[in-house]
mmCIF file of C-alpha atoms in Angstrom:
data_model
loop_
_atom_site.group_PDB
_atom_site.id
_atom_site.type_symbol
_atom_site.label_atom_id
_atom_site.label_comp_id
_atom_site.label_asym_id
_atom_site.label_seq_id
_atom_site.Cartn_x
_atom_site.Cartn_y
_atom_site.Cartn_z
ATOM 1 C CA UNK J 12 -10.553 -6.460 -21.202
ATOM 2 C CA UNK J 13 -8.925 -9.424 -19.682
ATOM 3 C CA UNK J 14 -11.644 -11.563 -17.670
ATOM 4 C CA UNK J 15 -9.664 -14.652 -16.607
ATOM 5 C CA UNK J 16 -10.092 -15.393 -12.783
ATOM 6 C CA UNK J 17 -6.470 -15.011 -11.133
ATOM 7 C CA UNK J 18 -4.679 -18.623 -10.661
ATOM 8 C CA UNK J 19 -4.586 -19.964 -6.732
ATOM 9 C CA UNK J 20 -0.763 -19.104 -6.911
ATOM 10 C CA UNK J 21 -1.417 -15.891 -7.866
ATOM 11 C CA UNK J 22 -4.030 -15.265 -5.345
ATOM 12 C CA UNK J 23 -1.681 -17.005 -2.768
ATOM 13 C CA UNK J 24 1.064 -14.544 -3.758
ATOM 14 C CA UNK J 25 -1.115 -11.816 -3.610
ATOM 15 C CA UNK J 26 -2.580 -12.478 0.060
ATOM 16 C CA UNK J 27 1.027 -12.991 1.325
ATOM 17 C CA UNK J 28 2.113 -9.878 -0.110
ATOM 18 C CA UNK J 29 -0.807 -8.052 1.800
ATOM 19 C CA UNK J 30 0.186 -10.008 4.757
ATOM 20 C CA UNK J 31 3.529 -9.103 4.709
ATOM 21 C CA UNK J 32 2.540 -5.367 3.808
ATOM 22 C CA UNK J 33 -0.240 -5.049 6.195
ATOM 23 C CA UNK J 34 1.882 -6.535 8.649
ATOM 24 C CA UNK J 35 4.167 -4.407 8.093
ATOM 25 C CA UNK J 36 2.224 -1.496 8.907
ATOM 26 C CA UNK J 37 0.810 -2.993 12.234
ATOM 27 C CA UNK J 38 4.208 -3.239 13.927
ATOM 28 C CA UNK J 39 4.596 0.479 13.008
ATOM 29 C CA UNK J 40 0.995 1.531 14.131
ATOM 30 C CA UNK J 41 1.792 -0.766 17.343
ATOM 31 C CA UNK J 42 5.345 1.163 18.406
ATOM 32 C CA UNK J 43 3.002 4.561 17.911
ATOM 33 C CA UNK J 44 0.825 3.235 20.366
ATOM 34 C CA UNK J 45 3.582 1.880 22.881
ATOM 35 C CA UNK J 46 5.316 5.435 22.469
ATOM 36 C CA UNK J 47 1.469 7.272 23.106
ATOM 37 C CA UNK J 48 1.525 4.956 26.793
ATOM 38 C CA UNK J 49 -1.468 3.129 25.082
ATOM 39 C CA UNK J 50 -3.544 5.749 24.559
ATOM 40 C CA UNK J 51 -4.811 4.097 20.937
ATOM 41 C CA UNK J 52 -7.148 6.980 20.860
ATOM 42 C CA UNK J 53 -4.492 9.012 19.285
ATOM 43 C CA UNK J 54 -4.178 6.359 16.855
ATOM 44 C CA UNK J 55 -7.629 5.716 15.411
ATOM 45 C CA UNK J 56 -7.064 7.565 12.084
ATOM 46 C CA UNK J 57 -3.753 5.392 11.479
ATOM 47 C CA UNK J 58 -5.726 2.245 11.989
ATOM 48 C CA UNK J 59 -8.172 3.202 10.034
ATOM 49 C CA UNK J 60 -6.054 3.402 6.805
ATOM 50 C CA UNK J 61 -4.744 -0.151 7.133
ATOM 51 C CA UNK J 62 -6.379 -2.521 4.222
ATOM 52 C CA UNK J 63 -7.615 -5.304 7.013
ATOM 53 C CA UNK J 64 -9.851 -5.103 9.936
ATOM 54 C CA UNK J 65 -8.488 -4.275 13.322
ATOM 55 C CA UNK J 66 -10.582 -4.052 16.689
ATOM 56 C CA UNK J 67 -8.704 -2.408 19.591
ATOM 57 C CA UNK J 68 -10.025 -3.604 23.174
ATOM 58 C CA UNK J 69 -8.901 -4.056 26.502
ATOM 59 C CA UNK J 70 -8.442 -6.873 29.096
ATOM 60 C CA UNK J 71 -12.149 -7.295 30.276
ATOM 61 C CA UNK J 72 -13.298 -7.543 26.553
ATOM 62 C CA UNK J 73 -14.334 -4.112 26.089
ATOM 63 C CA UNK J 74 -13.864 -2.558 22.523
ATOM 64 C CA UNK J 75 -11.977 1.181 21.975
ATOM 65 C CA UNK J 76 -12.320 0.907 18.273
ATOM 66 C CA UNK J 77 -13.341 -1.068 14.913
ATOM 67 C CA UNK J 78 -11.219 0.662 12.173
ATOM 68 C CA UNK J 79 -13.109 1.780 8.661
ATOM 69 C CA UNK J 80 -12.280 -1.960 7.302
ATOM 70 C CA UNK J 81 -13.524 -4.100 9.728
ATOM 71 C CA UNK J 82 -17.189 -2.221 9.130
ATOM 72 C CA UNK J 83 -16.723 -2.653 5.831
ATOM 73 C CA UNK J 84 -15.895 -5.945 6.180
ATOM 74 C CA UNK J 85 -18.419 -7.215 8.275
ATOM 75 C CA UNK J 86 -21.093 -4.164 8.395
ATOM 76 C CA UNK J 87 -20.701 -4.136 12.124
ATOM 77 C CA UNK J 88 -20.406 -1.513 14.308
ATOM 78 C CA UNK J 89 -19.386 -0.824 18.175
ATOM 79 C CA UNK J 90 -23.089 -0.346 18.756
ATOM 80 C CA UNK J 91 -23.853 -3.632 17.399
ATOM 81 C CA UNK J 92 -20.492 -5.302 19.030
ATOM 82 C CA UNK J 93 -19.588 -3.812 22.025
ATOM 83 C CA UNK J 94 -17.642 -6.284 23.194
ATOM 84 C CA UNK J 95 -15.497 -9.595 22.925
ATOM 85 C CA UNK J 96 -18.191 -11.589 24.330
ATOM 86 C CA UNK J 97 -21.127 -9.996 22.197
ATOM 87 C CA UNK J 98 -18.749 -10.525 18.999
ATOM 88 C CA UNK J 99 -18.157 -14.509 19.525
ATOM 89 C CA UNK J 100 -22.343 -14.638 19.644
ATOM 90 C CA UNK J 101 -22.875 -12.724 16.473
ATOM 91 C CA UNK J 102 -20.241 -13.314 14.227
ATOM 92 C CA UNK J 103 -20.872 -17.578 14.767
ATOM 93 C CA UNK J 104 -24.202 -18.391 15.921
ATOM 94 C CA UNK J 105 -23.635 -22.046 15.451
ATOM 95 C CA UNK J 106 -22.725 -22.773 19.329
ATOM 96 C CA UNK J 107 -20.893 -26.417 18.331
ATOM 97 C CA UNK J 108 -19.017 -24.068 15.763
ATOM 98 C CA UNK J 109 -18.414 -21.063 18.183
ATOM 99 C CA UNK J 110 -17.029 -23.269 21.019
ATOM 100 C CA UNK J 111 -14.325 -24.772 18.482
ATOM 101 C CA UNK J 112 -13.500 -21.668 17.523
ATOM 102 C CA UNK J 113 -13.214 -20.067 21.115
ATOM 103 C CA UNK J 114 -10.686 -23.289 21.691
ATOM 104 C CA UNK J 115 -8.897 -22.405 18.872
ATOM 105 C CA UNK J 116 -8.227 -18.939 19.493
ATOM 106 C CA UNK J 117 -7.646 -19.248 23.589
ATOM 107 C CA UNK J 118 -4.870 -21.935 22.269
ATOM 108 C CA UNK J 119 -3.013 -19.182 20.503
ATOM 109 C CA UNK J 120 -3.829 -16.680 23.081
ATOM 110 C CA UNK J 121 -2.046 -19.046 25.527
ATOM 111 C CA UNK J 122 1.059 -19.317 22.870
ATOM 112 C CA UNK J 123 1.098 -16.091 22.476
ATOM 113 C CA UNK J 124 1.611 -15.476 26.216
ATOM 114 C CA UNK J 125 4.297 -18.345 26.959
ATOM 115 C CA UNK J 126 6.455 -17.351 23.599
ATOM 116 C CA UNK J 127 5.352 -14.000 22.117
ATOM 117 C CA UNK J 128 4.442 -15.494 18.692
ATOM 118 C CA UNK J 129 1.069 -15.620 17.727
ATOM 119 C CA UNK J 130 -0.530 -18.841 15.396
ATOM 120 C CA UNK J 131 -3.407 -17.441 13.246
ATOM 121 C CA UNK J 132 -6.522 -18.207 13.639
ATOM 122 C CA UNK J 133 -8.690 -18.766 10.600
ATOM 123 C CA UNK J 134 -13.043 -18.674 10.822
ATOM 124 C CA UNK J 135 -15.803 -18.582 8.930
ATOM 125 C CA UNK J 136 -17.657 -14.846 10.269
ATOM 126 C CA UNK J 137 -21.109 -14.342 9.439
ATOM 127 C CA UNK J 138 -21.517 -10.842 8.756
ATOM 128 C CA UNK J 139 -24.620 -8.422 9.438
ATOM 129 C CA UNK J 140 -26.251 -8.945 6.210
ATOM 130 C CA UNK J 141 -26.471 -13.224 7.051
ATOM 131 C CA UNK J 142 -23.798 -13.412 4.442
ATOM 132 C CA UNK J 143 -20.363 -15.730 5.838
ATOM 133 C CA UNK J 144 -16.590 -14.756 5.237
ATOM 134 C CA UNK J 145 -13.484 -16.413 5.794
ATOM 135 C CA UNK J 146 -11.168 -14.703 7.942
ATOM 136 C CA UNK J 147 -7.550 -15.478 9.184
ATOM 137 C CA UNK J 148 -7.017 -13.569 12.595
ATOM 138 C CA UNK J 149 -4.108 -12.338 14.196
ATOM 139 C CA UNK J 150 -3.178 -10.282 17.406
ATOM 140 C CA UNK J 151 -1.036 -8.222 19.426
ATOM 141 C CA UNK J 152 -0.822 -6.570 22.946
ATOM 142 C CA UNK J 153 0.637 -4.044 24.783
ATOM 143 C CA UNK J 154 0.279 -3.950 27.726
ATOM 144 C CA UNK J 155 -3.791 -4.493 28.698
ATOM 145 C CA UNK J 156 -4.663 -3.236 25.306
ATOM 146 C CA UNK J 157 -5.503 -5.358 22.671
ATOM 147 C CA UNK J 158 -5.617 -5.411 18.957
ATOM 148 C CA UNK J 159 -6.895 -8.176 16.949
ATOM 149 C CA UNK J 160 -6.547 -8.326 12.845
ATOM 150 C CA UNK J 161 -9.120 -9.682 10.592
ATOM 151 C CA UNK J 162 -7.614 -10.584 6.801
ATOM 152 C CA UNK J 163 -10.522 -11.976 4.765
ATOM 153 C CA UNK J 164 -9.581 -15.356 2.704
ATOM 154 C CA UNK J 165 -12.796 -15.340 1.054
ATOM 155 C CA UNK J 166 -11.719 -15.362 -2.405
ATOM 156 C CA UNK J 167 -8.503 -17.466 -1.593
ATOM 157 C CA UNK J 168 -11.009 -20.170 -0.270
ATOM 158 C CA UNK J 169 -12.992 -19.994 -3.345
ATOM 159 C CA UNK J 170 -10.410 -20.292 -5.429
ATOM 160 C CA UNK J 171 -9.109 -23.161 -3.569
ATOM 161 C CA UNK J 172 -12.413 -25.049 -3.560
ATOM 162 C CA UNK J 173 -13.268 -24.654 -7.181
ATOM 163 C CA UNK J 174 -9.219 -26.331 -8.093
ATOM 164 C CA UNK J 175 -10.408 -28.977 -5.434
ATOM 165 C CA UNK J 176 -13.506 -29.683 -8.060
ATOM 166 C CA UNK J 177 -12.020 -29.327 -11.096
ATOM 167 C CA UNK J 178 -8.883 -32.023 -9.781
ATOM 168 C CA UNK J 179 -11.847 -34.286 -8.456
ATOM 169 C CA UNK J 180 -13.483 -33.587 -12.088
ATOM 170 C CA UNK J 181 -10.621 -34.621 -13.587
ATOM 171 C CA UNK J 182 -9.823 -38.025 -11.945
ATOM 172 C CA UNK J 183 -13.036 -39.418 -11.690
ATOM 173 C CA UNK J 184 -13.049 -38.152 -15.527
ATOM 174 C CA UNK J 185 -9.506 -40.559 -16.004
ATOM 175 C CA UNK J 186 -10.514 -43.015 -14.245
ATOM 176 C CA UNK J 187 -13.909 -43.629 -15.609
ATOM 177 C CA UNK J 188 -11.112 -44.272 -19.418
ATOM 178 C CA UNK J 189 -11.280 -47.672 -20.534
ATOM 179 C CA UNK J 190 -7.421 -49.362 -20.213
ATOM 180 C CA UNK J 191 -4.640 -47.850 -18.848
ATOM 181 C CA UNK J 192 -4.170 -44.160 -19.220
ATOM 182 C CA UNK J 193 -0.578 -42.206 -17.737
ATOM 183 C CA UNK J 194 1.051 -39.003 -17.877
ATOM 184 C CA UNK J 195 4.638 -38.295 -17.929
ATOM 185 C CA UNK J 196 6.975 -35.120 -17.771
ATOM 186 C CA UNK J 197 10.351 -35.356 -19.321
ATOM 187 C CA UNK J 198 13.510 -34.701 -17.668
ATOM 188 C CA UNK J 199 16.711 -34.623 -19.580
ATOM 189 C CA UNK J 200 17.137 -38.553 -20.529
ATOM 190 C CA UNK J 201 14.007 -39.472 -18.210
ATOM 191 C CA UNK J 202 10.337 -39.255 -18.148
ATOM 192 C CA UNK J 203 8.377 -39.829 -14.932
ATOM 193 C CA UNK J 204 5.098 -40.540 -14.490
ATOM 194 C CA UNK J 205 2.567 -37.774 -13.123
ATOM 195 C CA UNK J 206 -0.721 -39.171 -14.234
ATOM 196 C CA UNK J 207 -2.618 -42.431 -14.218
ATOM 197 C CA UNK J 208 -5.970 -44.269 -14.127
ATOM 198 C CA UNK J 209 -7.006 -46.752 -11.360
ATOM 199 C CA UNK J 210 -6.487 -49.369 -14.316
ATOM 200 C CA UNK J 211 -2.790 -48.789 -14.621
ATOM 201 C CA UNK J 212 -2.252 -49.709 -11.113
ATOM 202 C CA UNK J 213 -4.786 -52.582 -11.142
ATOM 203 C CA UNK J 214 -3.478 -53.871 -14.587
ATOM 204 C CA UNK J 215 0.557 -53.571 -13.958
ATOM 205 C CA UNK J 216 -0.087 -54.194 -9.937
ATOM 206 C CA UNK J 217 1.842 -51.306 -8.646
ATOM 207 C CA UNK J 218 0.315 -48.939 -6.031
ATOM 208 C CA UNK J 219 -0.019 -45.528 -6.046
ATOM 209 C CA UNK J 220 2.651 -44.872 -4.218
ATOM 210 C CA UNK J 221 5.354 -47.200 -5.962
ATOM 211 C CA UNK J 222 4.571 -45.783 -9.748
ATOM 212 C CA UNK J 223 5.730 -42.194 -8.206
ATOM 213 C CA UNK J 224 8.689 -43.470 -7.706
ATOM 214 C CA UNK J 225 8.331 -45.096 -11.506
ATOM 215 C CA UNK J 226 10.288 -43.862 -14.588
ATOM 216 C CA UNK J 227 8.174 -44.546 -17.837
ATOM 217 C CA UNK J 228 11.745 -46.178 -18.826
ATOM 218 C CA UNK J 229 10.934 -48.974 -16.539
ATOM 219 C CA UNK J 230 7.883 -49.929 -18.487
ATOM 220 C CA UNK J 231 9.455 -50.438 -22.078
#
């Protein structure tokens, strides 16, 4: 059985091509709707088969429908969220946390309205067991019914922040080397440098940003 965690590229390839697919499916699910005048009643059980969350609500903040996913997701229900309002309480109780997140989102909202494109919105989301995701958000409208998306980036994130240690790891780990210490990658008839200690720049007096533009060639 092959155990090794999946690289941040793959997981990055992965999430776009659920994106893209899930996306995909939304735009469909959203002309149902639009042909149905709205009524996203008729539409629950095609919602409910798309692999990310989706909440359906209208203009005063008043939710129609969290599909199968976003309980799973989150473990709430309409009984425990009934509304817009109720869900920016729960899902971040933090209120310094909440209110930049309400800016956020408002800020797309607005974009959405002037241009028709929406910028995702990404949050951490405690759940109901006290446990936190992160989500990116999306959203559409038609007409005064809303939908909003919920994508969870949970194991993207993790992924992301244990490469973030491991490089940190491994330049305090280079730079604690006695000398000077570099790494090149070869290139037909040149080698450039990649990889260096503090030392190398101290020693040879170039900054960081100079020995990028370095070949090792220069240094013979």
């Amino acid at each position: 059985m092959n155990n090794e965690k999946p690289t941040y590229q793959e997981l990055q390839n992965e999430l776009d091509a659920l994106k893209k697919s899930y996306q995909s499916d939304i735009n469909e699910k959203i002309k149902e709707i639009k042909a149905l005048k709205s009524n996203v009643f008729k539409s629950e059980h095609a919602l409910d088969a798309l692999p990310v969350g989706v909440v359906v609500y209208n203009k005063e903040g008043s939710v129609y429908h969290y599909n199968k996913y976003f309980q799973s997701l989150f473990g709430y229900t309409i009984e425990d969220v009934p509304n817009v309002g109720e869900w920016f309480t729960v899902a971040y109780p933090d209120k310094k946390y909440r209110d930049g997140v309400k800016e956020r989102w408002f800020s797309s909202i607005e974009e959405y309205e002037r241009t028709g494109k929406f910028t995702p919105v990404e949050a951490r989301v405690k759940c109901k067991d006290g446990t936190y995701k992160d989500i990116e958000f999306g959203f559409e409208a038609i007409d005064d019914t809303y939908l909003t998306t919920f994508v969870d980036l949970t194991r993207r994130k993790e992924i992301e922040k244990a490469h973030l240690q491991a490089v940190e790891f491994t330049e305090d780990l280079i730079n604690s080397l006695p000398g000077i210490f570099y790494m090149y990658r070869i290139s037909g008839d040149d080698a450039r440098l990649i990889k260096w200690n503090i030392n190398h720049e101290k020693q040879l007096g170039f900054t960081s940003e100079e020995l990028l533009e370095k070949s090792v060639l220069t240094f013979r």
